[in-house]
Short mmCIF file of C-alpha atoms and ligand atoms in Angstrom, two decimals:
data_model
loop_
_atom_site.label_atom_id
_atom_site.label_comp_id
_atom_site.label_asym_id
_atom_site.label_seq_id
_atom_site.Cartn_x
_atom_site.Cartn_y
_atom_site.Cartn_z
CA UNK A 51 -14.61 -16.82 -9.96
CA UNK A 52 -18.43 -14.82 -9.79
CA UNK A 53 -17.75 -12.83 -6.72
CA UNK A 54 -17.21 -9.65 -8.96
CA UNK A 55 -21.08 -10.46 -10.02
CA UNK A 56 -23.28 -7.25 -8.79
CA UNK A 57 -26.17 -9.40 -9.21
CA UNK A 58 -26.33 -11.11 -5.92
CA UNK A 59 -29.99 -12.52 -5.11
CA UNK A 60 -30.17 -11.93 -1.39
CA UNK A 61 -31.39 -8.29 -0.94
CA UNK A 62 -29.68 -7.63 2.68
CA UNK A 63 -28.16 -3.91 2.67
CA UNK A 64 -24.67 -5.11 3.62
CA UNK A 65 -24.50 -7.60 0.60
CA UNK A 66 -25.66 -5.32 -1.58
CA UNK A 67 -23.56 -2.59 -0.67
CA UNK A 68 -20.41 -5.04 -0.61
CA UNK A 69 -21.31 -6.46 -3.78
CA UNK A 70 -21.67 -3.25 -5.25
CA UNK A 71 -18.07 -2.38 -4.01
CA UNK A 72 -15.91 -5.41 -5.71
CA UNK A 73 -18.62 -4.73 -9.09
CA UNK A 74 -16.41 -1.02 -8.91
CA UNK A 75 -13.52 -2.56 -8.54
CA UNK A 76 -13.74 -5.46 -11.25
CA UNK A 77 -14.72 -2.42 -13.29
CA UNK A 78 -11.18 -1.06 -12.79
CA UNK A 79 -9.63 -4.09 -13.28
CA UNK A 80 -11.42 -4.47 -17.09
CA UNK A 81 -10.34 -0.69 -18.01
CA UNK A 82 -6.61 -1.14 -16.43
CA UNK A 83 -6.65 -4.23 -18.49
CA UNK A 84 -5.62 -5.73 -15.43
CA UNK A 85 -6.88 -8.89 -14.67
CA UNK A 86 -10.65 -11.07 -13.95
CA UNK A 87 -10.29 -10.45 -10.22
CA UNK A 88 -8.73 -13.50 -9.43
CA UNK A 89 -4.95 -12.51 -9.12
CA UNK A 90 -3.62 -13.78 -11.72
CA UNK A 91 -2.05 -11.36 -14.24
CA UNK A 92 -1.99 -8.58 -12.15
CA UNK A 93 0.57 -6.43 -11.00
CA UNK A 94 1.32 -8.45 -8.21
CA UNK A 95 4.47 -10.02 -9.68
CA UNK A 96 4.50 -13.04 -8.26
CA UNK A 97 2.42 -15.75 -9.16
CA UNK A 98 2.89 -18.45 -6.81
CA UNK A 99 -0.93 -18.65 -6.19
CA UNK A 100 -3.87 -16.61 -5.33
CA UNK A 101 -6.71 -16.00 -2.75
CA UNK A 102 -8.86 -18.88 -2.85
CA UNK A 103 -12.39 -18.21 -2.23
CA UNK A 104 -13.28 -19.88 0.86
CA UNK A 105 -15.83 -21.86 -0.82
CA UNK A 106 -14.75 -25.12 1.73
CA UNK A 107 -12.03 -26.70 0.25
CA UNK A 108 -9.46 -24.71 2.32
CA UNK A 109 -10.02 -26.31 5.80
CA UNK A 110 -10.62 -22.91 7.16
CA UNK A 111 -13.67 -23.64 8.83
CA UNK A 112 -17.34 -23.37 8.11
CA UNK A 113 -17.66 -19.63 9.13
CA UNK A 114 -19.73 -20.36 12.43
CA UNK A 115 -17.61 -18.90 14.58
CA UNK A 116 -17.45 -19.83 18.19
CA UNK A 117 -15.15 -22.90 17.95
CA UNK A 118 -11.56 -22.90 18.72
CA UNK A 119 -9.65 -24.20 15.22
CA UNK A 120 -6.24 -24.05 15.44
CA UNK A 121 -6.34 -23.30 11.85
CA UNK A 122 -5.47 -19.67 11.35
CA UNK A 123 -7.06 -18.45 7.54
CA UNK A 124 -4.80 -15.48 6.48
CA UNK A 125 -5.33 -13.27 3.23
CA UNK A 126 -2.63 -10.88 1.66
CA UNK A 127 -1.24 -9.58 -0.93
CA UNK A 128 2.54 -9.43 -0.22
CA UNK A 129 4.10 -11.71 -2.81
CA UNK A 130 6.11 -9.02 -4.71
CA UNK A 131 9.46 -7.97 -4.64
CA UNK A 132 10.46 -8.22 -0.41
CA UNK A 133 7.28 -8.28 0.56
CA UNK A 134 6.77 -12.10 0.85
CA UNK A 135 10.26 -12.45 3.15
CA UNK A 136 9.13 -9.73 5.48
CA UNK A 137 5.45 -11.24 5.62
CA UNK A 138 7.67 -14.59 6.15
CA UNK A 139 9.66 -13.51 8.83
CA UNK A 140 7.15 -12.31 11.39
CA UNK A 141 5.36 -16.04 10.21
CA UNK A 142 8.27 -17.59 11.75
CA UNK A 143 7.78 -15.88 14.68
CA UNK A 144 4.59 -16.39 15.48
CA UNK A 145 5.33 -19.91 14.61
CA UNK A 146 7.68 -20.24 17.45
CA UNK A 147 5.22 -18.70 20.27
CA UNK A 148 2.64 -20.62 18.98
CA UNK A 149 3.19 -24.23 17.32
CA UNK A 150 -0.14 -25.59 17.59
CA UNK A 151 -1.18 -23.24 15.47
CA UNK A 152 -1.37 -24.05 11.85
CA UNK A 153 -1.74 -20.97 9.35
CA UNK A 154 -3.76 -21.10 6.58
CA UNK A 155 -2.00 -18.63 4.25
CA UNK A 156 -4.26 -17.28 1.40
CA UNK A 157 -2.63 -14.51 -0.46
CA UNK A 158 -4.35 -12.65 -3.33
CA UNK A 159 -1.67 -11.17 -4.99
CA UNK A 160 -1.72 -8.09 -6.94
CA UNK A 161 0.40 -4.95 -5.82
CA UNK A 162 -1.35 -2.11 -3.32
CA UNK A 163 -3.87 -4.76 -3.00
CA UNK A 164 -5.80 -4.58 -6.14
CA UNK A 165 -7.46 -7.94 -6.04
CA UNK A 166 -7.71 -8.38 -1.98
CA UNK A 167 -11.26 -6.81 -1.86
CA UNK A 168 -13.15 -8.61 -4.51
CA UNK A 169 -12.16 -11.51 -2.28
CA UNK A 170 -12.37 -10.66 1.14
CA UNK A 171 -15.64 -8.39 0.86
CA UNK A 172 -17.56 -11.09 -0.95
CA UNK A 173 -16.12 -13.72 1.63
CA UNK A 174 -17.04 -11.02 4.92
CA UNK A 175 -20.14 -10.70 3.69
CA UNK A 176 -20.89 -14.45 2.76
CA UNK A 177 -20.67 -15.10 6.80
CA UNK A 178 -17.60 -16.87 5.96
CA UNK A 179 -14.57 -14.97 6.57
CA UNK A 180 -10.59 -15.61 7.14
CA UNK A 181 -9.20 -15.88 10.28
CA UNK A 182 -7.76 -12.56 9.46
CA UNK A 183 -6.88 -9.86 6.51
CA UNK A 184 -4.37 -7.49 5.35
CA UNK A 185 -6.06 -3.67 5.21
CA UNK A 186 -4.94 0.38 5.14
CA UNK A 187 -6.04 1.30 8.84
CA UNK A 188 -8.29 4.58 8.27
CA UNK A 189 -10.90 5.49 5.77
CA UNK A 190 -10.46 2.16 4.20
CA UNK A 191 -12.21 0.37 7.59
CA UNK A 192 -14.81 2.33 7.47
CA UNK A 193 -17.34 0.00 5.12
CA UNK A 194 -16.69 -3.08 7.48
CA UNK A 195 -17.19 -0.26 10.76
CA UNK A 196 -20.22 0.53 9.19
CA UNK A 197 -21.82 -2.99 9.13
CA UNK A 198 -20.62 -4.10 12.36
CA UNK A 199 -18.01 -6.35 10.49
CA UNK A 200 -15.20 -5.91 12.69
CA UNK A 201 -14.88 -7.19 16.24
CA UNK A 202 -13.85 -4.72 18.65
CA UNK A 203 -10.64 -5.67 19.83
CA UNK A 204 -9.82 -2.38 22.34
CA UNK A 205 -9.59 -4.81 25.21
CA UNK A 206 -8.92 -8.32 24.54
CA UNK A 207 -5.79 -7.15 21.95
CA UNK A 208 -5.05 -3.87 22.60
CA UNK A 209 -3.82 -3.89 26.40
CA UNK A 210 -2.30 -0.89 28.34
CA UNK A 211 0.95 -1.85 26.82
CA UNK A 212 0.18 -1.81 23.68
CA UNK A 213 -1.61 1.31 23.84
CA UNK A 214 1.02 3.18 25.64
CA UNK A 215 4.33 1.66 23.15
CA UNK A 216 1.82 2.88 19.96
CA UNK A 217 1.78 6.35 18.24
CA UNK A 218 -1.17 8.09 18.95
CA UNK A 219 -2.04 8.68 15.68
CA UNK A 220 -1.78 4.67 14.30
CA UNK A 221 -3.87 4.14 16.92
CA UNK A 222 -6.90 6.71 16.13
CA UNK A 223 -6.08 5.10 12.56
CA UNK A 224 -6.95 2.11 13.88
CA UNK A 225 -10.32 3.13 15.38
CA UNK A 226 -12.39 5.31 12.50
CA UNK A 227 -15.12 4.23 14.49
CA UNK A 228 -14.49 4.81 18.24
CA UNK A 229 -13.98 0.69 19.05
CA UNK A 230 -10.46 -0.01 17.77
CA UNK A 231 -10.63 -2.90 15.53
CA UNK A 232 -6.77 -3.10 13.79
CA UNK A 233 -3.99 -4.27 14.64
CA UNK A 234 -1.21 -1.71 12.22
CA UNK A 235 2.56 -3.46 12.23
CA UNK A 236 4.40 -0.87 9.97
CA UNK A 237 4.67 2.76 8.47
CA UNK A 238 5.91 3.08 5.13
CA UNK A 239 6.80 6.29 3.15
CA UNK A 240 5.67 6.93 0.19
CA UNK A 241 6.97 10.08 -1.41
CA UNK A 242 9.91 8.38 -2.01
CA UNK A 243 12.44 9.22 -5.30
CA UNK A 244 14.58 6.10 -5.43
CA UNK A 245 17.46 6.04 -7.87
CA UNK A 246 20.61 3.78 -9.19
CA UNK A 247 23.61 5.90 -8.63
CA UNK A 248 25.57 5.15 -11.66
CA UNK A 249 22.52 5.24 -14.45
CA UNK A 250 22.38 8.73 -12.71
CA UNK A 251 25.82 9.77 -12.68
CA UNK A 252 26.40 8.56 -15.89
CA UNK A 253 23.53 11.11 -16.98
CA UNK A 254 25.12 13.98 -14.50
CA UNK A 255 21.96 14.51 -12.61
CA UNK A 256 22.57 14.90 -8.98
CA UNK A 257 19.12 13.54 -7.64
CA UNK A 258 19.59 16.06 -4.03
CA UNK A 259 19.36 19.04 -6.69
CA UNK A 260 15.76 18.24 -8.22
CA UNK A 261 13.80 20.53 -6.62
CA UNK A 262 10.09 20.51 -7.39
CA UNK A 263 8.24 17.77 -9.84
CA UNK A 264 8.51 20.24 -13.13
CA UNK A 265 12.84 19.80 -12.28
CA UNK A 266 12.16 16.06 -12.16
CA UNK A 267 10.59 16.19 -15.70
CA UNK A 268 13.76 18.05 -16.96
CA UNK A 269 16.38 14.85 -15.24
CA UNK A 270 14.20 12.42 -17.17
CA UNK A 271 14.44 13.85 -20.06
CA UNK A 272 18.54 14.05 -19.86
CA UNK A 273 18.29 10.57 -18.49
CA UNK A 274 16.58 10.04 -21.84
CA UNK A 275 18.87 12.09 -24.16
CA UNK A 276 22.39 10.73 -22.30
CA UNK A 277 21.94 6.98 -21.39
CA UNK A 278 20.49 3.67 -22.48
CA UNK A 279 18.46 3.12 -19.66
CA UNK A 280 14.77 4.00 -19.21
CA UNK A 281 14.24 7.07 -17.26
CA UNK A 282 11.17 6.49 -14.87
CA UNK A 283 10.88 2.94 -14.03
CA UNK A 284 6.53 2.99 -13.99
CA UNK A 285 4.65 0.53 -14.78
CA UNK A 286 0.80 1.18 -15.77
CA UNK A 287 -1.04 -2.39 -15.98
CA UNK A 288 -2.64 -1.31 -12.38
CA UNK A 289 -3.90 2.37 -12.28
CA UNK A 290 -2.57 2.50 -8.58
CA UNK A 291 1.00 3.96 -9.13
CA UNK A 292 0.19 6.42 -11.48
CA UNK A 293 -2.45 7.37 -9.03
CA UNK A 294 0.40 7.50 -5.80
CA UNK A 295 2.56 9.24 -8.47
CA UNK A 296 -0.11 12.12 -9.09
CA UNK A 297 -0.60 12.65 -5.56
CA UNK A 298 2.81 13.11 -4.59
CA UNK A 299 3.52 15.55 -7.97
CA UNK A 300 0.64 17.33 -6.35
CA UNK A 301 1.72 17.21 -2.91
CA UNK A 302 5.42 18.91 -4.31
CA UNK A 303 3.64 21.11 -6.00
CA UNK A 304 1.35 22.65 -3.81
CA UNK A 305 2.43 21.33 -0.19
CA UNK A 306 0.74 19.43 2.80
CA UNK A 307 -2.40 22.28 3.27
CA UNK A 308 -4.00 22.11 -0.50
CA UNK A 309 -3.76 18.11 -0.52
CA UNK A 310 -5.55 18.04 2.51
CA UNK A 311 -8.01 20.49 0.89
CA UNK A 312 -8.24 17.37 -2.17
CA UNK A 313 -8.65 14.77 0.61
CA UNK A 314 -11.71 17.03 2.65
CA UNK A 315 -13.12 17.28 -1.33
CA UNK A 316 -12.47 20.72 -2.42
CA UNK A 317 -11.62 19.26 -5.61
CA UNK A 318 -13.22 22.24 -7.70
CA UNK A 319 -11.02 25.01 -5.87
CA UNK A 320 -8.22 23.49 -6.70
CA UNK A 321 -8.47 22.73 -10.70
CA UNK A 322 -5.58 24.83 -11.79
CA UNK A 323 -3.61 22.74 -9.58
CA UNK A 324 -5.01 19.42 -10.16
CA UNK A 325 -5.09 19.87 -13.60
CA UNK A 326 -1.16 20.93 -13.62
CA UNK A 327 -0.39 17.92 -11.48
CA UNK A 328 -2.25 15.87 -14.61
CA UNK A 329 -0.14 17.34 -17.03
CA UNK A 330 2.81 16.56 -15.41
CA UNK A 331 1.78 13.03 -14.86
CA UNK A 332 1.03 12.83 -18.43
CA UNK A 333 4.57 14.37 -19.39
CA UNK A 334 6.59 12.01 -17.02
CA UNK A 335 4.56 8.78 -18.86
CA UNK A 336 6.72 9.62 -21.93
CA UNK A 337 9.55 8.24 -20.25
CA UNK A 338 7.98 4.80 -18.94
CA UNK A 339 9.39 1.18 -20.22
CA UNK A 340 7.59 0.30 -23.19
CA UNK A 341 6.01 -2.26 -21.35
CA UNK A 342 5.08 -0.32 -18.63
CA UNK A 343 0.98 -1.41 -19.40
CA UNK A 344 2.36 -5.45 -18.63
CA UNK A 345 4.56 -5.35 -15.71
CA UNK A 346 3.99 -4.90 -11.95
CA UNK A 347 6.17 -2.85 -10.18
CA UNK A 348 8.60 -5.28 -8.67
CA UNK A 349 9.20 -5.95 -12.04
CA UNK A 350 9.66 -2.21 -12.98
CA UNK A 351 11.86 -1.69 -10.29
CA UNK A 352 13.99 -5.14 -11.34
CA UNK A 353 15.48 -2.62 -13.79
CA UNK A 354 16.06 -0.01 -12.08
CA UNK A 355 18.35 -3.17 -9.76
CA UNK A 356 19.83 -4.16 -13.05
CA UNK A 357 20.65 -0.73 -14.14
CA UNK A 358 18.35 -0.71 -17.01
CA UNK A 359 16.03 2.15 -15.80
CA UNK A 360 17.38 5.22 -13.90
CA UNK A 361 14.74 6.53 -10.98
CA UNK A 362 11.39 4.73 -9.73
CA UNK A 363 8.39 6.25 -7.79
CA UNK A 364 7.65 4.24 -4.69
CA UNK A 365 6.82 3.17 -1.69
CA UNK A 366 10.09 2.07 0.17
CA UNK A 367 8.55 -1.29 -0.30
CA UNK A 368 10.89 -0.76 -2.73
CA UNK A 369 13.68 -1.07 -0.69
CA UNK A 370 12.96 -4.03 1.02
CA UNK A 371 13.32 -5.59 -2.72
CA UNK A 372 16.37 -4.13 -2.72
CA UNK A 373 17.38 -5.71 0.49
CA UNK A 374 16.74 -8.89 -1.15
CA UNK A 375 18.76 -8.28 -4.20
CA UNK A 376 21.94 -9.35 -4.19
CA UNK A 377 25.59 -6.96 -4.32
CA UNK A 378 22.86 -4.15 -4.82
CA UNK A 379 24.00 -1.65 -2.08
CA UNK A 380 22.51 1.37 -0.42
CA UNK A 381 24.50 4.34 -0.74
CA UNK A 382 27.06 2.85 -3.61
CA UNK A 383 24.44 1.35 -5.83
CA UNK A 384 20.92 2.95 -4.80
CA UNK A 385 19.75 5.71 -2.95
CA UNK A 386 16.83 7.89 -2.31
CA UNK A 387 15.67 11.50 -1.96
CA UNK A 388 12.22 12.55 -1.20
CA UNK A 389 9.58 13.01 -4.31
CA UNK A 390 11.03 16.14 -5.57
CA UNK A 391 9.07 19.08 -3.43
CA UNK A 392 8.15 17.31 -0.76
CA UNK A 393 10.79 17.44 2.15
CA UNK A 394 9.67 17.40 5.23
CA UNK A 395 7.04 15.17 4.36
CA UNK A 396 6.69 11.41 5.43
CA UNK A 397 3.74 10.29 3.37
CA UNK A 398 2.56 7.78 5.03
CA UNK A 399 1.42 4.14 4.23
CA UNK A 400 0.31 1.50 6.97
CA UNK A 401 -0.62 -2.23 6.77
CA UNK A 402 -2.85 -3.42 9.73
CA UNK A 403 -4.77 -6.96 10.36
CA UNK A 404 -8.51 -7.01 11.85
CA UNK A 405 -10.92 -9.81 13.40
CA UNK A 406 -14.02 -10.07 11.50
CA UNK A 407 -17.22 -10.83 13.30
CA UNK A 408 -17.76 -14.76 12.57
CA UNK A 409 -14.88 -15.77 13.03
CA UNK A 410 -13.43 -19.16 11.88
CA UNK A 411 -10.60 -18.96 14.54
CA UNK A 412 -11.28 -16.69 17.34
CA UNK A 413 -8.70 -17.54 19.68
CA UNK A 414 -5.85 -18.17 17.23
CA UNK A 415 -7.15 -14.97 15.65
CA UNK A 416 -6.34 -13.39 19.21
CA UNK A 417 -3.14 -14.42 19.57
CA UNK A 418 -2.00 -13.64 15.71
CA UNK A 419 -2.90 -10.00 16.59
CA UNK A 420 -1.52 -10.14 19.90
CA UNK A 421 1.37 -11.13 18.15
CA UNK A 422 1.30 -8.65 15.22
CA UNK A 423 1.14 -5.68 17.53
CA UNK A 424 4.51 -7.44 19.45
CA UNK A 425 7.98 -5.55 19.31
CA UNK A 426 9.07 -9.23 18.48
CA UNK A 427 6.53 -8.91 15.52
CA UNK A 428 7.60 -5.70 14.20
CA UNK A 429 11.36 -6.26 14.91
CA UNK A 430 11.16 -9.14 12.66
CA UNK A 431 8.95 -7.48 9.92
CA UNK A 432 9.85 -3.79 9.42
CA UNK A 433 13.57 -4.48 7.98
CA UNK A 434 12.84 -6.91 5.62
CA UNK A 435 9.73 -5.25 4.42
CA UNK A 436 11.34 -1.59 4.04
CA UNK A 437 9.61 0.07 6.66
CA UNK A 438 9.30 1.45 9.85
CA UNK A 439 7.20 0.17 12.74
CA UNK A 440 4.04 2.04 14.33
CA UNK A 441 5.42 1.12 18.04
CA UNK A 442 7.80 2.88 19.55
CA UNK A 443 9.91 0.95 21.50
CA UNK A 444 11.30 -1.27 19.04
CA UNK A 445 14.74 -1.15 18.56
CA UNK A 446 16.03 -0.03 16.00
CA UNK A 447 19.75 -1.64 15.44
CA UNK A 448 18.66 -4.31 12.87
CA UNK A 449 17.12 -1.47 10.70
CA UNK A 450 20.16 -1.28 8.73
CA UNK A 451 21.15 2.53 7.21
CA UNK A 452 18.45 3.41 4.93
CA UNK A 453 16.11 2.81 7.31
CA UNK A 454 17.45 4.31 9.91
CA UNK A 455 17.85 7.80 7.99
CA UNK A 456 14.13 6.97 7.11
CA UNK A 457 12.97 6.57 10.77
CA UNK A 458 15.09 10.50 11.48
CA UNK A 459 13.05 11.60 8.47
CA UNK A 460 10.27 10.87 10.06
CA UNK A 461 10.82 11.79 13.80
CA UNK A 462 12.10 15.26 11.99
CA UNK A 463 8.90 15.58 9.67
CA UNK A 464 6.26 18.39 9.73
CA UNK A 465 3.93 15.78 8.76
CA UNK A 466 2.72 12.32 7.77
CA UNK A 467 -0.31 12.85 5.63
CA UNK A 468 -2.16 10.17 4.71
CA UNK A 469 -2.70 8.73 1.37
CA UNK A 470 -4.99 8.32 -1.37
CA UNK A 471 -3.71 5.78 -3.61
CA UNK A 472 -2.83 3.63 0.15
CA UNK A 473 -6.72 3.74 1.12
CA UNK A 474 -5.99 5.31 4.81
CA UNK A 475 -6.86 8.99 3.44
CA UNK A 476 -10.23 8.41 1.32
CA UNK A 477 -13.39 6.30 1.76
CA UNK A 478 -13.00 3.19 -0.27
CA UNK A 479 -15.94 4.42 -2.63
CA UNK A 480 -13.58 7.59 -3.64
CA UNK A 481 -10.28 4.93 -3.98
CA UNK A 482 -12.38 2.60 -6.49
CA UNK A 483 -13.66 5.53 -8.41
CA UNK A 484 -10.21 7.10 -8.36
CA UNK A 485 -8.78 4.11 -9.58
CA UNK A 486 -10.67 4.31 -12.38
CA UNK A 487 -9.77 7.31 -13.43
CA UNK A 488 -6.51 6.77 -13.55
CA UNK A 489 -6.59 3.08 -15.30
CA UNK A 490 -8.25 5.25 -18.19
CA UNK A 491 -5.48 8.20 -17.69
CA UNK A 492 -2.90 5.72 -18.18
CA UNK A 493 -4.23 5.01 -22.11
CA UNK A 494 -5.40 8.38 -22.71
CA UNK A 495 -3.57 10.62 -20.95
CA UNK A 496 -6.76 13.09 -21.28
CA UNK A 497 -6.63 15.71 -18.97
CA UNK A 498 -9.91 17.12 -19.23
CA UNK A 499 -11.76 13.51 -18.52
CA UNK A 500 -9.01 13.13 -15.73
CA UNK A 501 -9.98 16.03 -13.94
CA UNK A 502 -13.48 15.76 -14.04
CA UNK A 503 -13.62 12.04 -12.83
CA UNK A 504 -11.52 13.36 -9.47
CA UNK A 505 -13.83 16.17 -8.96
CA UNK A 506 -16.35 13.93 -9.28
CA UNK A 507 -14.75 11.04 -7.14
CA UNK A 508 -14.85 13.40 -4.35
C1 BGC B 295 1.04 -1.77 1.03
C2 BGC B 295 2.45 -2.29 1.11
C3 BGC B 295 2.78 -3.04 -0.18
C4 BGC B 295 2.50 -2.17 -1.38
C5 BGC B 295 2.79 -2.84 -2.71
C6 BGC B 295 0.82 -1.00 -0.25
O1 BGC B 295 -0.51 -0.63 -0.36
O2 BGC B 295 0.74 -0.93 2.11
O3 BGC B 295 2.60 -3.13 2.22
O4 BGC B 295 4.10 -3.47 -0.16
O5 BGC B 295 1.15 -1.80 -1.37
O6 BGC B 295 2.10 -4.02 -2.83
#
């Protein structure tokens, strides 16, 4: 597909700008040895299709807004591991509130979204958008904010209810700009340590005892010495989870007030400590599957499910693949415990959907957002997908137990930073160049180069 082509010939700021944005991230892609942009071979696991371009074979509409399709256009990228069930689920949903409404689904698969913006920018730009797209509320709005891109949606969505059921702080998420223009359905953690109790036991680490990242080095190297299976579950096609994993070594390492010195750019005042957070990364990537650089991380944490790998770094996406796996049980046969250092901390992840300007759909747009912002909505989507949701009056008896002890974490937490590697803490200029750094880390493990393409990214 040529929408990762910089070389577009109409000279309009936004295009440009755009253009220059999925050039970055095709970039990434080449030196992750990830994929052409398109979805396929990614990370994404599953590949039951990917986004198609919008170029008008789709039925989506002719991008001139105004008219009333009942075709609703949406673009993804949940087709991993649990991910497509939960996504499923609140479907169903807003099937049953709205029949006459036929979705369009469009998913461009590739885990933490690494081939959604190549495809939506180029398509947002083009005047010819979806109905509606996935996207980390926050910093990650702010290049479609700062064209106008995004239809305010404060009034005709976002009613008094709404407002009122919401967290305060989703809902400033939701508005980088002043106008609020997303609609977030879930929270996820991210500094999560997820394990398979008897790879563990039969290495006699006791997960609750690892106290800081450097004590997590020393368990995988046991894991290592005492079992079959491979210690750290990682998988390094896509430069994303190396990058989450960084974060969160740094984040046990130093606590909540240095990160959010990294995240307002002081990278240079911290080198010591971003440099030891690189070393550690690059110690813990001795203990990856040997095919770490081909698999996505559904498929990484398959193993740790079949008892072939010991611990994973995730998101409790994670868990919702778990969910889905059959006579694989929390508590007996998997548990968690916060990244290693970092108790206390619920580092948060969030999925939202937006109406761009021009669009296709405008009143089944409407309603899919009225929906998505629904307790009904959220009930239906949180358990499956392993998280928690962003209102707070849903309730919370379907959650199941892992959940639940997730949702206490988080009422009990000191706080829910954003994150890097999730696009809600840094503008996506920063994420791309990030990415980069760490799809070369991931080969090269170079600590110097490493360090000097984050102070530089900030
Ligand atoms: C998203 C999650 C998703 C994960 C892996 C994250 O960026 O917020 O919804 O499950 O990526 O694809």
């Amino acid at each position: 597909m040529s929408h990762d082509s910089p070389s577009d010939e109409t000279g309009r700021l936004t295009r440009r700008h755009y253009v220059a944005g999925a050039g970055t991230l095709a970039t990434v892609g080449i030196a992750g040895c990830s994929d052409d942009g398109n979805g396929s071979g990614d990370d994404g696991g599953a590949d039951d299709g990917s986004a198609d371009d919008g170029s008008g074979d789709d039925g989506s509409g002719d991008g001139s807004g105004g008219d009333a399709s009942s075709e609703l256009e949406i673009i993804h990228w949940w087709t991993a591991g649990g991910e497509e069930d939960a996504y499923n689920a609140m479907l169903d949903g807003f099937r049953e509130e709205n029949p006459d409404v036929e979705i369009v689904d469009n998913p461009a698969p590739g885990g933490a979204g690494s081939a959604i913006d190549a495809v939506v920018q180029n398509r947002v730009i083009d005047g010819n958008p979806p109905s509606t797209f996935q996207i980390w509320p926050g910093q990650a709005l702010t290049p479609y904010t700062n064209e106008g891109l995004l239809e305010d949606i404060g009034d005709s969505v976002w009613d008094d209810d709404m407002r009122e059921a919401y967290l305060d702080d989703v809902v400033d998420l939701s508005s980088p700009a002043g106008d609020l223009v997303a609609v977030p359905i879930n929270i996820h953690r991210l500094n999560n340590l997820f394990f398979n109790v008897s790879v563990v036991e039969e290495a006699d680490i006791d997960p609750t005892d690892i106290d800081d990242p450097q004590g997590l080095l020393g368990a995988l190297e046991t894991i290592d010495a005492e079992t079959d299976a491979t210690p750290l579950a990682h998988q390094t096609q896509s430069p994303w989870s190396s990058l989450q994993l960084w974060e969160n070594i740094f984040l046990g390492q130093q606590g909540v007030d240095d990160y959010q010195s990294i995240l307002d750019g002081d990278v240079e005042g911290l080198e010591d400590e971003v440099r030891s957070a690189l070393e550690l990364l690059a110690d813990y990537l001795d203990y990856v599957p040997e095919d770490a650089g081909s698999i996505s991380w559904d498929q990484g944490n398959d193993e740790l499910i079949n008892g072939n790998a010991a611990v994973i770094h995730q998101g409790d996406w994670a868990a919702g693949q778990y969910e889905g796996a059959s006579g694989f049980e929390f508590g007996e046969d998997w548990d968690m415990v916060p990244f290693p250092g970092t108790d206390g901390v619920y580092h948060s992840v969030i999925d939202s959907f937006v109406f761009p300007t021009n669009n296709p759909s405008p009143e089944a747009t409407e309603r899919f957002l009225n929906y998505a912002g629904s307790v009904d909505a959220q009930e239906r989507f949180n358990p499956i997908k392993g998280s928690i949701p962003p209102r707070t009056d849903v309730p919370m008896d379907e959650f199941g137990d892992f959940l639940s002890r997730q949702f206490d974490d988080f009422q009990n937490s000191n706080s829910q930073p954003p994150t890097i590697a999730h696009g809600t803490g840094v503008a996506p200029a920063i994420h791309s160049a990030l990415e980069e750094v760490f799809a070369n880390f991931n080969g090269n493990l170079d600590v110097d180069t490493a360090y000097e393409g984050i102070r530089d990214a900030f």
